[in-house]
Short mmCIF file of C-alpha atoms and ligand atoms in Angstrom, two decimals:
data_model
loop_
_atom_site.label_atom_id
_atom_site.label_comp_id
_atom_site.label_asym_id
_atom_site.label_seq_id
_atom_site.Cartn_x
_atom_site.Cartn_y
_atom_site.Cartn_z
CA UNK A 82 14.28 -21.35 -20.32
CA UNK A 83 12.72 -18.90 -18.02
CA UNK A 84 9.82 -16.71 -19.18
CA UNK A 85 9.72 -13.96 -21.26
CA UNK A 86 8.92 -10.73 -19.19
CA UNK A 87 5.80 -8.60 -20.01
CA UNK A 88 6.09 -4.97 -19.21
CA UNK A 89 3.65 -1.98 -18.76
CA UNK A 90 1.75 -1.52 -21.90
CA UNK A 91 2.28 1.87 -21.46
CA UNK A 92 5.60 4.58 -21.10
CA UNK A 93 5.34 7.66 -18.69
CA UNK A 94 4.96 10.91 -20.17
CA UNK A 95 4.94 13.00 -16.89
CA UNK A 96 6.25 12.47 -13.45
CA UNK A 97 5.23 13.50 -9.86
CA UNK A 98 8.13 13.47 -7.50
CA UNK A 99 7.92 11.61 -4.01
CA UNK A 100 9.62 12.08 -0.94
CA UNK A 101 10.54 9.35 1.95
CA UNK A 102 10.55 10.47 4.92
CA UNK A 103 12.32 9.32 8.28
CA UNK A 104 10.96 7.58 11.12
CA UNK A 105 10.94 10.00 13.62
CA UNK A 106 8.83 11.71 10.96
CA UNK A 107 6.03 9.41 10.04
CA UNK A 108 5.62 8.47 13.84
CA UNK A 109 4.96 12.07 14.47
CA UNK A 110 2.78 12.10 11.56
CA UNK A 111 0.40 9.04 12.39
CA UNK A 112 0.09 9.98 15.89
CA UNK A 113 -1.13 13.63 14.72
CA UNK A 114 -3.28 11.11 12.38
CA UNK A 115 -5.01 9.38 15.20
CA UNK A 116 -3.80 6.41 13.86
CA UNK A 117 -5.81 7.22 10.97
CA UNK A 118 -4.05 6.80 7.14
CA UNK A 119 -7.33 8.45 6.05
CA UNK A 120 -6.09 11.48 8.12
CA UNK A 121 -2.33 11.34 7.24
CA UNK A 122 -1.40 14.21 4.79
CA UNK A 123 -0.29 13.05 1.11
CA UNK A 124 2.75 14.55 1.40
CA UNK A 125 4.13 12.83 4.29
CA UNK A 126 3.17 9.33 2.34
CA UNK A 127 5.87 7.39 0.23
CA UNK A 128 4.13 4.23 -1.56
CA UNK A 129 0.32 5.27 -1.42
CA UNK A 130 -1.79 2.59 -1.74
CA UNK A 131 -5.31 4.02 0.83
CA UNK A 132 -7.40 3.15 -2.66
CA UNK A 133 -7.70 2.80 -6.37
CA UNK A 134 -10.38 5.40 -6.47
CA UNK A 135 -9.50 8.32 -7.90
CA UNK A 136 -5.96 7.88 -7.91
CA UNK A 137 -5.48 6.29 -11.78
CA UNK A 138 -2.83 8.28 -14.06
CA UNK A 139 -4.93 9.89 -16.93
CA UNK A 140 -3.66 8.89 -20.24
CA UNK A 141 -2.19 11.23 -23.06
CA UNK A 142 -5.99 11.14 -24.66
CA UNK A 143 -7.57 12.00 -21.39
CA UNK A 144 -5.39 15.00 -20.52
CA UNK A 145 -6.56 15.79 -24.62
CA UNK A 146 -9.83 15.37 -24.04
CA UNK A 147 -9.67 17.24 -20.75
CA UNK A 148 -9.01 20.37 -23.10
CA UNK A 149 -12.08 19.85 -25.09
CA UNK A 150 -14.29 19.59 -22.23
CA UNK A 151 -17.61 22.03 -23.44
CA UNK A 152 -18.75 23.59 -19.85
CA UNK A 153 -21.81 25.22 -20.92
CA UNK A 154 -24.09 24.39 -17.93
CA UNK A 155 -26.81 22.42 -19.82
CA UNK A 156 -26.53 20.25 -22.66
CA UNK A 157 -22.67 20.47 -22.98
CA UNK A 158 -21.03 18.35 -25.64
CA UNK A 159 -18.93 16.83 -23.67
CA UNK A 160 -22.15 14.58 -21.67
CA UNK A 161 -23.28 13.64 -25.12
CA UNK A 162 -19.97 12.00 -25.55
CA UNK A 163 -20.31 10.42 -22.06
CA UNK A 164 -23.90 8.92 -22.72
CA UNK A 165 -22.57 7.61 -26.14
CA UNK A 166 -19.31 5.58 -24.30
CA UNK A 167 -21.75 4.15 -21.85
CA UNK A 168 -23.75 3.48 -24.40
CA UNK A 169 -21.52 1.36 -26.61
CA UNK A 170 -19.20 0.16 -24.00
CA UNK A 171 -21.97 -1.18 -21.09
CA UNK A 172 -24.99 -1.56 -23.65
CA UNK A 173 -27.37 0.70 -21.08
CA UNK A 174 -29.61 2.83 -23.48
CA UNK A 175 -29.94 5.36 -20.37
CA UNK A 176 -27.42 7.37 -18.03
CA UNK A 177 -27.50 10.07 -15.16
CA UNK A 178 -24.19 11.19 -14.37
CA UNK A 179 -23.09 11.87 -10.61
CA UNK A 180 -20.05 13.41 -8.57
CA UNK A 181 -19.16 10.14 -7.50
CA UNK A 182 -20.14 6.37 -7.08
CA UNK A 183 -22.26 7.10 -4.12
CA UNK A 184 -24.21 9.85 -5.64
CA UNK A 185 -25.29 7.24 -8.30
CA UNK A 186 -26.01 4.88 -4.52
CA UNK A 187 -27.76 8.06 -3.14
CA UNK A 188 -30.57 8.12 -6.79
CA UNK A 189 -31.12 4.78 -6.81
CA UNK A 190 -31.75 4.06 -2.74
CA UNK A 191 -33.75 7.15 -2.93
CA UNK A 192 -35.75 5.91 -5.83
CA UNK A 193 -36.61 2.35 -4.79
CA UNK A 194 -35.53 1.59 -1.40
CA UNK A 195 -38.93 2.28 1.32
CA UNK A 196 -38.93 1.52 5.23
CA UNK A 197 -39.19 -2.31 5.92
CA UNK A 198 -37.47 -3.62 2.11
CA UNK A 199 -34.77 -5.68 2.13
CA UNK A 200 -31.25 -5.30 -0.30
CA UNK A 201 -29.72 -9.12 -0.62
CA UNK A 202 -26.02 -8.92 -1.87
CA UNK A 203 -23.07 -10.28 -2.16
CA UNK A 204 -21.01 -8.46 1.05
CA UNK A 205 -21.67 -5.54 2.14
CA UNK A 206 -20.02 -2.13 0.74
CA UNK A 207 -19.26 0.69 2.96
CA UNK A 208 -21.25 3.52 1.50
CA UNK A 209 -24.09 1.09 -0.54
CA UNK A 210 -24.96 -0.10 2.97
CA UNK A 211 -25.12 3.41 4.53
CA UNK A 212 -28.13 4.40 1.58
CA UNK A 213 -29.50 1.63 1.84
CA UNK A 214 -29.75 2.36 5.88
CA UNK A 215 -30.51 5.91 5.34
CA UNK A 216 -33.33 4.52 3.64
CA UNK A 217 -34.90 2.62 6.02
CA UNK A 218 -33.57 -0.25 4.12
CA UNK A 219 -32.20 -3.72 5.01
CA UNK A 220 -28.68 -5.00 3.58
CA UNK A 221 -28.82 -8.71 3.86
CA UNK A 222 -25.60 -10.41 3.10
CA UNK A 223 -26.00 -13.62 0.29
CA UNK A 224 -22.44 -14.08 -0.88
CA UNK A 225 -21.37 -17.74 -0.38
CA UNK A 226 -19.95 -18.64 3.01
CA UNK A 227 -16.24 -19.33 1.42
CA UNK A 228 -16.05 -14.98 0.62
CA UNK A 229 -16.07 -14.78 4.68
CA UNK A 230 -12.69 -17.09 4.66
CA UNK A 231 -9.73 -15.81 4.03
CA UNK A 232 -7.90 -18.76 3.14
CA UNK A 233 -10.19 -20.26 0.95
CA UNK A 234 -9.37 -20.50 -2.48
CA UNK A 235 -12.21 -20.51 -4.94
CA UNK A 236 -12.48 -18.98 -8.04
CA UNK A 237 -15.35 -17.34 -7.95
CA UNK A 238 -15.89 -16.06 -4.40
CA UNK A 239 -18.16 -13.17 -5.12
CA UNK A 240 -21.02 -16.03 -6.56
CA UNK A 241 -24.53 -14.78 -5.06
CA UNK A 242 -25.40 -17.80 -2.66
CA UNK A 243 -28.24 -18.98 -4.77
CA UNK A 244 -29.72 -20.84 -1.94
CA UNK A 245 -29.81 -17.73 0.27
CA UNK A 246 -30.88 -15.56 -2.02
CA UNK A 247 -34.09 -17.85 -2.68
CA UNK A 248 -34.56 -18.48 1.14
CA UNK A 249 -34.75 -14.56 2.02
CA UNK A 250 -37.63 -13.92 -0.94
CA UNK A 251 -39.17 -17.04 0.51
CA UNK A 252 -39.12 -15.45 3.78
CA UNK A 253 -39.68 -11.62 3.19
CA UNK A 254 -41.83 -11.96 -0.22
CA UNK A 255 -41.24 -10.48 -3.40
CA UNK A 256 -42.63 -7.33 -2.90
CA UNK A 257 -40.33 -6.45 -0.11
CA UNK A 258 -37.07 -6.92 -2.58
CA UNK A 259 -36.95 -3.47 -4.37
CA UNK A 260 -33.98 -5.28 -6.19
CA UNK A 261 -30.70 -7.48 -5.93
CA UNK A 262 -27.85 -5.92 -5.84
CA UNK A 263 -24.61 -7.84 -7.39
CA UNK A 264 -21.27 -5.97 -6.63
CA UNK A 265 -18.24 -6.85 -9.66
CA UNK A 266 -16.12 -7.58 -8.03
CA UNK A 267 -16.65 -7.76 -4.57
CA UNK A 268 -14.39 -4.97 -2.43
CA UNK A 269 -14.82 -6.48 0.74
CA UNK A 270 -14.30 -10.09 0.18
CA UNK A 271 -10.89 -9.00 -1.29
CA UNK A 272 -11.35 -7.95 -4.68
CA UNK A 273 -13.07 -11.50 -5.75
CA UNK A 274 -15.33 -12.13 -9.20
CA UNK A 275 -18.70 -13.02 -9.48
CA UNK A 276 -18.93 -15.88 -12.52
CA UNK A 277 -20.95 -15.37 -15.61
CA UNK A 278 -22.84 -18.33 -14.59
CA UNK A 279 -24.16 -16.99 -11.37
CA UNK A 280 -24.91 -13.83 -12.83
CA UNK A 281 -27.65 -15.87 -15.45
CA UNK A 282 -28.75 -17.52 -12.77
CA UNK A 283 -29.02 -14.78 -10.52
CA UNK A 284 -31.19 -13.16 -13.74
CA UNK A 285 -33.20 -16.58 -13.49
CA UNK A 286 -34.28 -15.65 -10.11
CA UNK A 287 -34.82 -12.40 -10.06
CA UNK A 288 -37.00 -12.63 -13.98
CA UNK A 289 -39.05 -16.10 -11.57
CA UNK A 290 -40.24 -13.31 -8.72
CA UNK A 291 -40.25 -10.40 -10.99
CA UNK A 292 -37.30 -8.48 -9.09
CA UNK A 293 -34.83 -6.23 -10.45
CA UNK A 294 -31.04 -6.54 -10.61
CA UNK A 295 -29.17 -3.64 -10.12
CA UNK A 296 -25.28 -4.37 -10.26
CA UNK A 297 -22.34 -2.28 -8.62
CA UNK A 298 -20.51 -1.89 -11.72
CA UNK A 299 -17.38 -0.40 -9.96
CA UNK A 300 -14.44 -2.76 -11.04
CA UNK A 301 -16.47 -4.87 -13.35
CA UNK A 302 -13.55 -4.93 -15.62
CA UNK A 303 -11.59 -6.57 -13.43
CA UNK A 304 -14.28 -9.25 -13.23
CA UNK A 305 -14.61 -9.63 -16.75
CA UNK A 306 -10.79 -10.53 -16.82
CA UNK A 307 -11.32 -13.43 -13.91
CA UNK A 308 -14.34 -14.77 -16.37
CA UNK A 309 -11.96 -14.51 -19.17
CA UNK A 310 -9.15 -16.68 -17.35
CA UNK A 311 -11.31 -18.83 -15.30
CA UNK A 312 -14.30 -19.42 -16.83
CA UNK A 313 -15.27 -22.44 -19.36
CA UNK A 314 -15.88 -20.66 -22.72
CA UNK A 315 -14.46 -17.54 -22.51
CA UNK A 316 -10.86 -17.84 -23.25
CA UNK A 317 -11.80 -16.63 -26.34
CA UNK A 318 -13.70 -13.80 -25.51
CA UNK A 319 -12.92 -9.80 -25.52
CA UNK A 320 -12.66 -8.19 -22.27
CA UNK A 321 -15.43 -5.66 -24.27
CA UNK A 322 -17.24 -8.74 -25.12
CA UNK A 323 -17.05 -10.49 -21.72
CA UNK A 324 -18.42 -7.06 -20.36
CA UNK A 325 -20.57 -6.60 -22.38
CA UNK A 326 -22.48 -9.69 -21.18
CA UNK A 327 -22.59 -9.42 -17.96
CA UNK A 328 -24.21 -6.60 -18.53
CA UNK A 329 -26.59 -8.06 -20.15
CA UNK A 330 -28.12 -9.32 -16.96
CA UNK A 331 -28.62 -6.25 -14.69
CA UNK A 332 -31.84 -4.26 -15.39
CA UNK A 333 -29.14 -1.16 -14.03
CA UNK A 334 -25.95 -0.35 -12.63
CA UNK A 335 -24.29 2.26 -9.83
CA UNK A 336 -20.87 3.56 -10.84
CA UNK A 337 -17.83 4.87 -9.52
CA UNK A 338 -15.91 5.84 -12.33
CA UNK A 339 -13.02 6.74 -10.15
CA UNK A 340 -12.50 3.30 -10.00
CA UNK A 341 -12.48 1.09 -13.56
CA UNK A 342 -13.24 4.21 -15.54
CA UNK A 343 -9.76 5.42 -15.05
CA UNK A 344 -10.43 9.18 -13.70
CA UNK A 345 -9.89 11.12 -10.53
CA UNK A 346 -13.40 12.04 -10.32
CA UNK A 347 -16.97 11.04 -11.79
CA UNK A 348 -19.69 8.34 -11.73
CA UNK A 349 -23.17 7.40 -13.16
CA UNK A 350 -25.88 5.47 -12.74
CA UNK A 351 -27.30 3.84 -15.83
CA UNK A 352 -30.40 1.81 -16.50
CA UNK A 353 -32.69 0.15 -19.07
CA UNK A 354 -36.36 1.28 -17.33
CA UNK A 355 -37.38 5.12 -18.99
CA UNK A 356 -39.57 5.66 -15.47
CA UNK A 357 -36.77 5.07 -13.08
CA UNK A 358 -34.36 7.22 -15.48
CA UNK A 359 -36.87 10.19 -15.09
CA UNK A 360 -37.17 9.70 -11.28
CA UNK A 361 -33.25 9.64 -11.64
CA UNK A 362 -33.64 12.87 -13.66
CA UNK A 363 -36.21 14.77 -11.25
CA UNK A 364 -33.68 13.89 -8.11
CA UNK A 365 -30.16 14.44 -9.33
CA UNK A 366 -31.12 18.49 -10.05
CA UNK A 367 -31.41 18.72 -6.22
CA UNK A 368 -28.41 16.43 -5.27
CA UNK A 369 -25.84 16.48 -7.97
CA UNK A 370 -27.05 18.91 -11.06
CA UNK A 371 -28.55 19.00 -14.40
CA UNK A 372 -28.68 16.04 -16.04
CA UNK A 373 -26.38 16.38 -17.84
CA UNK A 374 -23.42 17.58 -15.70
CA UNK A 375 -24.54 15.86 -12.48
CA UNK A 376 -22.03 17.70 -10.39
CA UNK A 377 -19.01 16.92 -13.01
CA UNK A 378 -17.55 20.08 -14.67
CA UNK A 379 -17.86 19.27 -18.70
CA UNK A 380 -13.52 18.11 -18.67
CA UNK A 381 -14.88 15.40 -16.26
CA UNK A 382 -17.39 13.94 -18.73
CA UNK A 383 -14.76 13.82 -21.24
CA UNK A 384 -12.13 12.54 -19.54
CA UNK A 385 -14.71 9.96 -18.43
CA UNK A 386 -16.00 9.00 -21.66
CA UNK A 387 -12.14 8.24 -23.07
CA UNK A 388 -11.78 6.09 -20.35
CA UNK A 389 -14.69 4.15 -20.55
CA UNK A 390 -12.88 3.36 -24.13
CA UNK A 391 -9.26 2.58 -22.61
CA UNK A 392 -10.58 0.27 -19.71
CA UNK A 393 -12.13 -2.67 -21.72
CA UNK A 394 -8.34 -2.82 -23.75
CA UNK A 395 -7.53 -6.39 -23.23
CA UNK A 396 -3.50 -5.30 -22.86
CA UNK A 397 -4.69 -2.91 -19.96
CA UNK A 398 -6.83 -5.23 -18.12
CA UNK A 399 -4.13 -8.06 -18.08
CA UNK A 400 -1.54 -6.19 -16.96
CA UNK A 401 -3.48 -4.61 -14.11
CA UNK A 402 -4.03 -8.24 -12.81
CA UNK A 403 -0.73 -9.30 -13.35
CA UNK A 404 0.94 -6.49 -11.15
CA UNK A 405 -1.61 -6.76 -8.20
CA UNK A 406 -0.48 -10.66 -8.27
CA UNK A 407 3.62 -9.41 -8.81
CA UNK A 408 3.02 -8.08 -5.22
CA UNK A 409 0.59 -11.05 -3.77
CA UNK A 410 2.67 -13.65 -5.12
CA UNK A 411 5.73 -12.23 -3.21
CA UNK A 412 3.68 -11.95 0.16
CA UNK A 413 2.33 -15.95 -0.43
CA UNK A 414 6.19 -17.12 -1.02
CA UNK A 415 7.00 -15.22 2.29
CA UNK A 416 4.65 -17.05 4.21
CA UNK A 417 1.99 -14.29 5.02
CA UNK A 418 -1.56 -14.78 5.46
CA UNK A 419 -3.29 -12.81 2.85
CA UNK A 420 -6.91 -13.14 1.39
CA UNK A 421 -6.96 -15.99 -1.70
CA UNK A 422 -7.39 -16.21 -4.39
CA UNK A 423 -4.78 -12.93 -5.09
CA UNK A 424 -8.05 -10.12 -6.33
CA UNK A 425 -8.37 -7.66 -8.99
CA UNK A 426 -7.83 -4.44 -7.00
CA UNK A 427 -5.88 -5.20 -3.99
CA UNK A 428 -3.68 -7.42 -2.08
CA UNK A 429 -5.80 -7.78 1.55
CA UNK A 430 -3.50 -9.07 4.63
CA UNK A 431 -5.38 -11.15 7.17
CA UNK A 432 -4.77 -9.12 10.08
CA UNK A 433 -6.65 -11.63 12.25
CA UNK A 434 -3.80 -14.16 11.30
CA UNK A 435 -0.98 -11.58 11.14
CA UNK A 436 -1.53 -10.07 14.67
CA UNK A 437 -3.19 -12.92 16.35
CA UNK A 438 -2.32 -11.05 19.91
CA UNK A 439 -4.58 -8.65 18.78
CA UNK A 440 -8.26 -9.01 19.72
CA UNK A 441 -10.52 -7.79 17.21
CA UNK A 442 -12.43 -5.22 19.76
CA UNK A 443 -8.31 -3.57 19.67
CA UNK A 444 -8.64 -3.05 16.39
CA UNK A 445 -5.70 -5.70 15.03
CA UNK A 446 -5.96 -3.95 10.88
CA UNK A 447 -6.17 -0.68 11.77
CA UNK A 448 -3.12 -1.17 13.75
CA UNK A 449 -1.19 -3.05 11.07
CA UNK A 450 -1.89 -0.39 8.82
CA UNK A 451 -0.03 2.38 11.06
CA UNK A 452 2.30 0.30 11.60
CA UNK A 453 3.32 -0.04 7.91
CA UNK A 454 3.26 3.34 7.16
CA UNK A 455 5.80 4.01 10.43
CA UNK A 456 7.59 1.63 8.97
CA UNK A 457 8.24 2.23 5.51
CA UNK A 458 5.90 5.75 4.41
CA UNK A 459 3.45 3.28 2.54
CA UNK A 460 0.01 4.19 3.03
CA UNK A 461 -2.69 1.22 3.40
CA UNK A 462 -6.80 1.16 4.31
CA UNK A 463 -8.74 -0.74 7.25
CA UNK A 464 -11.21 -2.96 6.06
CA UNK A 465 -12.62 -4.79 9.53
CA UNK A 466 -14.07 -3.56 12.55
CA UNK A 467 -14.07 -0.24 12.15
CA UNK A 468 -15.09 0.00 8.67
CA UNK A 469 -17.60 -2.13 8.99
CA UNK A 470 -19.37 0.09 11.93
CA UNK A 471 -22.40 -0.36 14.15
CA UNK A 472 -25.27 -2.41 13.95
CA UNK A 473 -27.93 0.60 13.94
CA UNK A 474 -30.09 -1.96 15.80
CA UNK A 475 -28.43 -2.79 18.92
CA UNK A 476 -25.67 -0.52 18.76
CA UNK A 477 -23.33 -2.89 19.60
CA UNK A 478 -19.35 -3.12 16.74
CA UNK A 479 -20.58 -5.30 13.85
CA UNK A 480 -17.41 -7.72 14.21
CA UNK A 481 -16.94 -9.14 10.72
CA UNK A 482 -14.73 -12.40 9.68
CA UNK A 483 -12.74 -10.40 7.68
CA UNK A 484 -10.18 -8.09 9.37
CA UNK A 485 -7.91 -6.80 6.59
CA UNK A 486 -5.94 -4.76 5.55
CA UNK A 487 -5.58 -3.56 2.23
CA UNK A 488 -2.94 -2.70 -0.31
CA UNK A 489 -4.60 -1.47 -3.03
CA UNK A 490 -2.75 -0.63 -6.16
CA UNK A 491 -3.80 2.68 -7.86
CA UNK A 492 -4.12 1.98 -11.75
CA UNK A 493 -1.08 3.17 -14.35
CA UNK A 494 0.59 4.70 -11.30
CA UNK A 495 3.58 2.41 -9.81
CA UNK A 496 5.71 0.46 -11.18
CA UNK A 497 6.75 -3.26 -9.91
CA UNK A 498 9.78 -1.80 -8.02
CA UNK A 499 7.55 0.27 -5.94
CA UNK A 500 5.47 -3.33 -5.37
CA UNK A 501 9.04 -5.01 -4.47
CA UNK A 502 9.53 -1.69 -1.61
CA UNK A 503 6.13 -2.45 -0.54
CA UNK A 504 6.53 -6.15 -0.03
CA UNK A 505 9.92 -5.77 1.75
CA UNK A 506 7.95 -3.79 4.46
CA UNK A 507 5.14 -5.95 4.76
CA UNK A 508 8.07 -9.08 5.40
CA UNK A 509 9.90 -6.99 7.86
CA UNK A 510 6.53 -6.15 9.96
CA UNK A 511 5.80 -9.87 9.84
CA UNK A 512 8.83 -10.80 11.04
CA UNK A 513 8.71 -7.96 13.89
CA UNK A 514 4.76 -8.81 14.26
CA UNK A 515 4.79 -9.36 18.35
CA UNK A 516 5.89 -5.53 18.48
CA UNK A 517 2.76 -4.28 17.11
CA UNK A 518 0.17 -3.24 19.79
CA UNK A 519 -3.66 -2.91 19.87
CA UNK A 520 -5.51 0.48 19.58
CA UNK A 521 -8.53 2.16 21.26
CA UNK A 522 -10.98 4.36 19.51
CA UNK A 523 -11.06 7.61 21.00
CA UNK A 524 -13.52 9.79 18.45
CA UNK A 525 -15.83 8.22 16.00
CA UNK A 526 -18.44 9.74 13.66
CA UNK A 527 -21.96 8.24 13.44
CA UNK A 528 -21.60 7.38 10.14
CA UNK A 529 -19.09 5.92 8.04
CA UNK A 530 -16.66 6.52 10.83
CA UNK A 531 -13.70 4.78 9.74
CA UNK A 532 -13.04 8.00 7.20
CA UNK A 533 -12.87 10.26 10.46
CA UNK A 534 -12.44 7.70 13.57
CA UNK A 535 -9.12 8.63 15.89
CA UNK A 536 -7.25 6.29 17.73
CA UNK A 537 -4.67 5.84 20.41
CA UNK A 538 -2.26 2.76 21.38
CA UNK A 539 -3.14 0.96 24.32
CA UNK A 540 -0.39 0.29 26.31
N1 PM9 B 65 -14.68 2.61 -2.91
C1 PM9 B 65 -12.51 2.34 -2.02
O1 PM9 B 65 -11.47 2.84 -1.60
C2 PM9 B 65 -13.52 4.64 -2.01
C3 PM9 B 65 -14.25 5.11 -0.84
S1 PM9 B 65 -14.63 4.04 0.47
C4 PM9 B 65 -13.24 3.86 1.32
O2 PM9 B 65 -12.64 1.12 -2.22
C5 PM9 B 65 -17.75 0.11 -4.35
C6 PM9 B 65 -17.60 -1.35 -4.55
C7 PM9 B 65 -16.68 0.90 -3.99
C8 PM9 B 65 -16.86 2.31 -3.79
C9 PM9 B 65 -15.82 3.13 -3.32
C10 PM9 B 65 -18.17 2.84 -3.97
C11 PM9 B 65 -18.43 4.30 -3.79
C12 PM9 B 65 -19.19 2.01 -4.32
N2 PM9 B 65 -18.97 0.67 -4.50
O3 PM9 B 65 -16.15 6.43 -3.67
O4 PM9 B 65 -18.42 7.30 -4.00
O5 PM9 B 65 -15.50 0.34 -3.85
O6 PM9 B 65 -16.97 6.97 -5.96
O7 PM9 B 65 -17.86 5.03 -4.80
C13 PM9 B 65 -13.64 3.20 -2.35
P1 PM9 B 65 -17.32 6.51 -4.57
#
């Protein structure tokens, strides 16, 4: 007998109406976009899958608590109820709230990063790198050489190298390693977990040279759900548990709430050490705001706080997973090269294998992604060349395995159908794939310049 279908654990109380628009249309519209979906406007977009962040539908409690958001400008309520989630949920006795995740990234580089230190973790994030750089810092890269491969299917791809983690404090020293920082899961890679294992071990080393850990908590949930399925010992085990413990093992954490915490805005950084927390404290009053708003109006906190409750519900995180595989799965059976294992977040096309015409100095992913969106209004994010930027030493594209593309599914917010439009799209540019042409960057930003970069097709 076939299987029984699972459906959303969830029904929609309020809609927001779409609009498709026609060819003609969106080709006008990415062209005024510079080739840019960053720069498209919302409106002309059908299926919008740029990013998770921010984009989650609030639940019926969150649009409650919204309403008993207390926005007197110190002391509110509403953060007390924020700390208190964190608190029970993550198991840090400390938090500074922040605008966003990189505000929390901005504290924490500011605090412990100096000129000549070095950051080992596992890939590279966009706008952790950039601190860390603004800083004077050093990212070094330690995730195991299968993360860099698309096509290689491992079950915990995010694992820390242990091997290269131990041969850069051999080489640098200790004292040069202001921490380790251990992204759950890992955006870049495709959405991939980190295993409980490597995260004790990763503790090992860090407790053996007397370095902290500082994790990027952003879609640790996620991660906790890969532990959960693939992990000896933990089919048993609560999402909250599973989270919980891991943890366990970070001496702090940077967060983007928009992200697991299921709200359009907010993030935090949260720690165990009372000296870093009143460093934290002295910066975020000239960067974000009191401590207890950190540029959040009091709603924010609230909504925050409910969602830090709703995120670790087992029915919740298993769904999530399932639907970002519902749309993988269908790419795999068509015969499309996308990054594997399927991740928590996002399904990432190999734009390297899709366009192999395509060299990766014409931009092959950001060129896929226009190319979706004139095909079928469904908006998708660059994550290659250009996001990866310049090497600030030599000046010269850093030119990363990866070139991807990625669909990444907003949380509570489409249903499979819209996953079964996007997938038709995806098959249809695959099977039209020689059509699709290179691009040349024609404005780009110092920093971060895949946000703002404009393009043109070369000819
Ligand atoms: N991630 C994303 O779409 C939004 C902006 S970058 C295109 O994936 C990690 C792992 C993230 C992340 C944001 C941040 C920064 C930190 N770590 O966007 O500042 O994925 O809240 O968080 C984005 P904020």
């Amino acid at each position: 007998m076939e299987q029984r279908p699972v459906a959303e654990p969830y029904r929609i109380k309020a809609v927001e109406m779409v609009r498709m628009t026609t060819r003609e249309e969106r080709e006008a519209a990415i062209r005024e976009a510079g080739y840019n979906t960053f720069l498209l406007r919302s409106e002309d977009v059908y299926i919008d899958l740029l990013t998770d962040s921010g984009t989650s539908a609030m639940s019926d409690r969150q649009w409650a608590a919204l309403q008993m958001g207390d926005e007197a400008y110190a002391g509110a309520r509403s953060w007390f109820r924020l700390e208190k989630a964190v608190q029970e949920v993550y198991g840090f006795p400390y938090v500074v709230p922040t605008h966003q995740g990189r505000g929390a990234e901005h504290l924490i580089s500011r605090i412990l990063i100096r000129p000549g230190t070095y950051i080992p973790g596992n890939m590279y994030f966009t706008t952790t790198r950039a601190h860390i750089e603004l800083q004077g810092g050093t990212f070094v890269d330690v995730i195991r050489d299968e993360a860099h491969d698309p096509a290689a299917e491992v079950p915990f791809k995010g694992d820390i190298d242990l091997r290269k983690l131990e041969e850069l404090i051999g080489r640098v020293g200790p004292g040069r390693i202001p921490y380790i920082n251990v992204a759950l899961t890992v955006n870049m890679a495709g959405g991939q977990p980190v295993s409980m294992q490597n995260l004790r071990e990763v503790r090992r080393i860090a407790d053996k040279y007397g370095i902290r850990v500082w994790f990027d908590a952003t879609r640790a949930v996620e991660n906790a759900y890969f532990i959960q399925e693939r992990e000896p010992g933990y089919q048993d085990r609560s999402i909250r548990e599973i989270f919980r413990e891991m943890m366990s093992y970070a001496d702090g954490i940077t967060m983007s709430g928009k992200k697991d915490c299921l709200v359009n805005i907010g993030g935090f950084l949260a720690m165990r050490d009372p000296e870093i927390l009143q460093k934290a404290r002295e910066l975020v009053v000239v960067w974000e705001g009191m401590p207890t708003y950190g540029g959040l109006a009091g709603r924010d906190l609230e909504a925050m706080a409910q969602g830090i409750y709703e995120m670790v519900e087992d029915d919740w995180v298993a769904w999530r997973i399932r639907q970002v595989r519902y749309l993988g799965e269908q790419l795999l059976a068509a015969g499309i090269p996308i990054v594997r294992p399927i991740g928590g977040h996002a399904v990432f096309l190999d734009a390297k294998a899709f366009l192999p015409h395509i060299p990766q100095d014409h931009f092959p992913a950001q060129a896929l992604a226009a190319a979706l969106y004139v095909d079928s209004g469904v908006r998708a994010m660059e994550r290659g060349i250009v996001s990866a930027g310049r090497d600030p030493q030599t000046g010269d594209h850093r030119r990363p395995k990866l070139e991807l593309v990625r669909l990444t599914i907003p949380r509570r917010v489409y249903t499979d159908r819209h996953m079964d439009v996007v997938a038709y799209s995806v098959k249809h540019l695959y099977a039209h794939r020689d059509q699709i042409k290179g691009l040349r960057m024609v404005y780009e930003p110092p920093t971060l310049r895949f946000f703002t970069a404009r393009f043109e097709p070369l000819e």
